[in-house]
């Protein structure tokens, strides 16, 4: 699974490229495995690894909406990034992108049913996946 940005905003392009490097790294994969094992969901590591190694692309789009404070969200298997998000550090934006990749993955009904996360567990999982990418730097 890769993020794909085809626009002309150089900062977002650099961030997307870096996020792809991190998500494909052995460090990230091993940290994902460790997290799932620690939380008694190690049997699902194969599913996540297979999805991350898949060639499917998630589109990243720059989307400006002056009537909302939402900086990033996902919409129909795309990640919509507000230009105001890019005012932060690369690290912070990569963390958000990592979280949203997993939001898309676990929005799949089969995976969601399989994981059987409560809302609290789901939120913790998403934050942890973003946190792994933060520790990569």
PDB file of C-alpha atoms in Angstrom:
ATOM      1  CA  UNK A   1       0.000   0.000   0.000  1.00  0.00           C
ATOM      2  CA  UNK A   2       1.484   3.272  -1.033  1.00  0.00           C
ATOM      3  CA  UNK A   3       0.496   6.868  -0.750  1.00  0.00           C
ATOM      4  CA  UNK A   4       0.304   8.636  -4.077  1.00  0.00           C
ATOM      5  CA  UNK A   5       0.354  12.395  -4.589  1.00  0.00           C
ATOM      6  CA  UNK A   6       0.239  13.783  -8.124  1.00  0.00           C
ATOM      7  CA  UNK A   7      -0.124  17.479  -7.383  1.00  0.00           C
ATOM      8  CA  UNK A   8       2.480  20.204  -7.591  1.00  0.00           C
ATOM      9  CA  UNK A   9       2.966  21.120  -3.912  1.00  0.00           C
ATOM     10  CA  UNK A  10       6.617  20.210  -3.308  1.00  0.00           C
ATOM     11  CA  UNK A  11       6.366  19.991   0.499  1.00  0.00           C
ATOM     12  CA  UNK A  12       3.435  17.579   0.381  1.00  0.00           C
ATOM     13  CA  UNK A  13       5.189  15.535  -2.294  1.00  0.00           C
ATOM     14  CA  UNK A  14       8.306  15.236  -0.089  1.00  0.00           C
ATOM     15  CA  UNK A  15       6.192  14.271   2.924  1.00  0.00           C
ATOM     16  CA  UNK A  16       4.312  11.586   0.977  1.00  0.00           C
ATOM     17  CA  UNK A  17       7.580  10.139  -0.351  1.00  0.00           C
ATOM     18  CA  UNK A  18       9.053  10.036   3.152  1.00  0.00           C
ATOM     19  CA  UNK A  19       5.901   8.449   4.582  1.00  0.00           C
ATOM     20  CA  UNK A  20       6.124   5.706   1.943  1.00  0.00           C
ATOM     21  CA  UNK A  21       9.765   5.039   2.874  1.00  0.00           C
ATOM     22  CA  UNK A  22       8.858   4.735   6.536  1.00  0.00           C
ATOM     23  CA  UNK A  23       5.844   2.469   6.040  1.00  0.00           C
ATOM     24  CA  UNK A  24       7.879   0.093   3.866  1.00  0.00           C
ATOM     25  CA  UNK A  25      10.870   0.009   6.234  1.00  0.00           C
ATOM     26  CA  UNK A  26      11.772  -3.153   8.184  1.00  0.00           C
ATOM     27  CA  UNK A  27      11.783  -1.056  11.374  1.00  0.00           C
ATOM     28  CA  UNK A  28       8.157  -0.030  10.874  1.00  0.00           C
ATOM     29  CA  UNK A  29       7.052  -3.566  10.032  1.00  0.00           C
ATOM     30  CA  UNK A  30       8.809  -4.995  13.103  1.00  0.00           C
ATOM     31  CA  UNK A  31       7.283  -2.319  15.359  1.00  0.00           C
ATOM     32  CA  UNK A  32       3.820  -3.079  13.955  1.00  0.00           C
ATOM     33  CA  UNK A  33       4.364  -6.765  14.686  1.00  0.00           C
ATOM     34  CA  UNK A  34       5.598  -6.023  18.213  1.00  0.00           C
ATOM     35  CA  UNK A  35       2.575  -3.813  18.917  1.00  0.00           C
ATOM     36  CA  UNK A  36       0.085  -6.418  17.676  1.00  0.00           C
ATOM     37  CA  UNK A  37       1.753  -9.199  19.706  1.00  0.00           C
ATOM     38  CA  UNK A  38       1.787  -7.067  22.871  1.00  0.00           C
ATOM     39  CA  UNK A  39      -1.929  -6.421  22.435  1.00  0.00           C
ATOM     40  CA  UNK A  40      -2.892 -10.057  21.814  1.00  0.00           C
ATOM     41  CA  UNK A  41      -3.539  -9.470  18.128  1.00  0.00           C
ATOM     42  CA  UNK A  42      -0.329 -10.958  16.758  1.00  0.00           C
ATOM     43  CA  UNK A  43      -2.300 -13.361  14.595  1.00  0.00           C
ATOM     44  CA  UNK A  44      -3.397 -10.364  12.483  1.00  0.00           C
ATOM     45  CA  UNK A  45       0.139  -9.281  11.645  1.00  0.00           C
ATOM     46  CA  UNK A  46       0.081 -11.283   8.410  1.00  0.00           C
ATOM     47  CA  UNK A  47      -3.044  -9.456   7.254  1.00  0.00           C
ATOM     48  CA  UNK A  48      -1.506  -6.031   7.894  1.00  0.00           C
ATOM     49  CA  UNK A  49       1.838  -6.999   6.366  1.00  0.00           C
ATOM     50  CA  UNK A  50       0.106  -8.294   3.249  1.00  0.00           C
ATOM     51  CA  UNK A  51      -1.923  -5.085   2.943  1.00  0.00           C
ATOM     52  CA  UNK A  52       1.142  -2.875   3.421  1.00  0.00           C
ATOM     53  CA  UNK A  53       3.065  -4.837   0.779  1.00  0.00           C
ATOM     54  CA  UNK A  54       0.142  -4.641  -1.643  1.00  0.00           C
ATOM     55  CA  UNK A  55       0.589  -2.364  -4.679  1.00  0.00           C
ATOM     56  CA  UNK A  56      -2.696  -0.563  -3.997  1.00  0.00           C
ATOM     57  CA  UNK A  57      -2.354   3.207  -3.967  1.00  0.00           C
ATOM     58  CA  UNK A  58      -4.071   5.603  -1.615  1.00  0.00           C
ATOM     59  CA  UNK A  59      -4.430   9.003  -3.210  1.00  0.00           C
ATOM     60  CA  UNK A  60      -3.362  12.017  -1.207  1.00  0.00           C
ATOM     61  CA  UNK A  61      -5.051  15.237  -2.263  1.00  0.00           C
ATOM     62  CA  UNK A  62      -4.587  18.807  -1.183  1.00  0.00           C
ATOM     63  CA  UNK A  63      -8.028  20.068  -0.198  1.00  0.00           C
ATOM     64  CA  UNK A  64      -8.811  23.531   1.074  1.00  0.00           C
ATOM     65  CA  UNK A  65     -12.081  24.123   2.864  1.00  0.00           C
ATOM     66  CA  UNK A  66     -12.159  27.447   4.746  1.00  0.00           C
ATOM     67  CA  UNK A  67     -15.328  26.462   6.614  1.00  0.00           C
ATOM     68  CA  UNK A  68     -13.809  23.657   8.669  1.00  0.00           C
ATOM     69  CA  UNK A  69     -10.957  23.208  11.109  1.00  0.00           C
ATOM     70  CA  UNK A  70     -10.349  19.623  10.038  1.00  0.00           C
ATOM     71  CA  UNK A  71      -6.760  19.392   8.870  1.00  0.00           C
ATOM     72  CA  UNK A  72      -6.827  15.898   7.422  1.00  0.00           C
ATOM     73  CA  UNK A  73      -9.518  13.308   6.731  1.00  0.00           C
ATOM     74  CA  UNK A  74     -10.216  10.351   4.537  1.00  0.00           C
ATOM     75  CA  UNK A  75     -12.857  10.207   1.895  1.00  0.00           C
ATOM     76  CA  UNK A  76     -13.509   7.229  -0.387  1.00  0.00           C
ATOM     77  CA  UNK A  77     -10.035   5.686  -0.012  1.00  0.00           C
ATOM     78  CA  UNK A  78      -8.292   9.036  -0.408  1.00  0.00           C
ATOM     79  CA  UNK A  79      -6.598  11.183   2.190  1.00  0.00           C
ATOM     80  CA  UNK A  80      -7.558  14.832   1.993  1.00  0.00           C
ATOM     81  CA  UNK A  81      -4.940  17.201   3.437  1.00  0.00           C
ATOM     82  CA  UNK A  82      -5.659  20.833   4.221  1.00  0.00           C
ATOM     83  CA  UNK A  83      -2.878  23.273   3.299  1.00  0.00           C
ATOM     84  CA  UNK A  84      -2.870  24.493   6.918  1.00  0.00           C
ATOM     85  CA  UNK A  85      -1.623  21.046   7.966  1.00  0.00           C
ATOM     86  CA  UNK A  86       1.544  21.660   5.989  1.00  0.00           C
ATOM     87  CA  UNK A  87       2.460  24.523   8.305  1.00  0.00           C
ATOM     88  CA  UNK A  88       3.534  21.875  10.823  1.00  0.00           C
ATOM     89  CA  UNK A  89       6.700  19.825  10.732  1.00  0.00           C
ATOM     90  CA  UNK A  90       7.194  16.997   8.249  1.00  0.00           C
ATOM     91  CA  UNK A  91       7.237  14.622  11.204  1.00  0.00           C
ATOM     92  CA  UNK A  92       3.784  15.671  12.422  1.00  0.00           C
ATOM     93  CA  UNK A  93       2.226  15.385   8.973  1.00  0.00           C
ATOM     94  CA  UNK A  94       3.787  11.944   8.449  1.00  0.00           C
ATOM     95  CA  UNK A  95       2.293  10.820  11.768  1.00  0.00           C
ATOM     96  CA  UNK A  96      -1.150  11.960  10.586  1.00  0.00           C
ATOM     97  CA  UNK A  97      -0.734  10.236   7.220  1.00  0.00           C
ATOM     98  CA  UNK A  98       0.274   7.004   8.970  1.00  0.00           C
ATOM     99  CA  UNK A  99      -2.830   7.150  11.129  1.00  0.00           C
ATOM    100  CA  UNK A 100      -5.049   7.733   8.122  1.00  0.00           C
ATOM    101  CA  UNK A 101      -3.580   4.823   6.168  1.00  0.00           C
ATOM    102  CA  UNK A 102      -4.765   2.587   8.998  1.00  0.00           C
ATOM    103  CA  UNK A 103      -8.121   4.350   9.176  1.00  0.00           C
ATOM    104  CA  UNK A 104      -8.632   3.310   5.565  1.00  0.00           C
ATOM    105  CA  UNK A 105      -7.393  -0.236   6.230  1.00  0.00           C
ATOM    106  CA  UNK A 106      -9.627  -0.840   9.235  1.00  0.00           C
ATOM    107  CA  UNK A 107     -12.629   0.771   7.582  1.00  0.00           C
ATOM    108  CA  UNK A 108     -12.775  -2.384   5.457  1.00  0.00           C
ATOM    109  CA  UNK A 109     -15.699  -4.340   7.002  1.00  0.00           C
ATOM    110  CA  UNK A 110     -13.873  -7.685   6.854  1.00  0.00           C
ATOM    111  CA  UNK A 111     -10.802  -6.365   8.649  1.00  0.00           C
ATOM    112  CA  UNK A 112     -12.873  -4.395  11.133  1.00  0.00           C
ATOM    113  CA  UNK A 113     -14.940  -7.465  11.981  1.00  0.00           C
ATOM    114  CA  UNK A 114     -11.807  -9.573  12.256  1.00  0.00           C
ATOM    115  CA  UNK A 115     -10.035  -7.165  14.627  1.00  0.00           C
ATOM    116  CA  UNK A 116     -13.133  -6.504  16.703  1.00  0.00           C
ATOM    117  CA  UNK A 117     -11.739  -3.280  18.204  1.00  0.00           C
ATOM    118  CA  UNK A 118     -13.795  -1.249  20.610  1.00  0.00           C
ATOM    119  CA  UNK A 119     -13.796   2.471  19.782  1.00  0.00           C
ATOM    120  CA  UNK A 120     -11.200   3.096  22.494  1.00  0.00           C
ATOM    121  CA  UNK A 121      -8.959   0.282  21.206  1.00  0.00           C
ATOM    122  CA  UNK A 122      -9.336   1.575  17.654  1.00  0.00           C
ATOM    123  CA  UNK A 123      -8.291   5.109  18.662  1.00  0.00           C
ATOM    124  CA  UNK A 124      -5.321   3.750  20.621  1.00  0.00           C
ATOM    125  CA  UNK A 125      -4.288   1.573  17.677  1.00  0.00           C
ATOM    126  CA  UNK A 126      -4.415   4.513  15.245  1.00  0.00           C
ATOM    127  CA  UNK A 127      -2.349   6.730  17.552  1.00  0.00           C
ATOM    128  CA  UNK A 128       0.190   3.965  18.050  1.00  0.00           C
ATOM    129  CA  UNK A 129       0.584   3.442  14.297  1.00  0.00           C
ATOM    130  CA  UNK A 130       1.251   7.151  13.878  1.00  0.00           C
ATOM    131  CA  UNK A 131       3.603   7.055  16.858  1.00  0.00           C
ATOM    132  CA  UNK A 132       5.689   4.302  15.269  1.00  0.00           C
ATOM    133  CA  UNK A 133       6.417   6.565  12.322  1.00  0.00           C
ATOM    134  CA  UNK A 134       7.344   9.381  14.718  1.00  0.00           C
ATOM    135  CA  UNK A 135       9.987   7.178  16.351  1.00  0.00           C
ATOM    136  CA  UNK A 136      11.523   6.364  12.978  1.00  0.00           C
ATOM    137  CA  UNK A 137      13.147   9.804  12.667  1.00  0.00           C
TER     138      UNK A 137
END
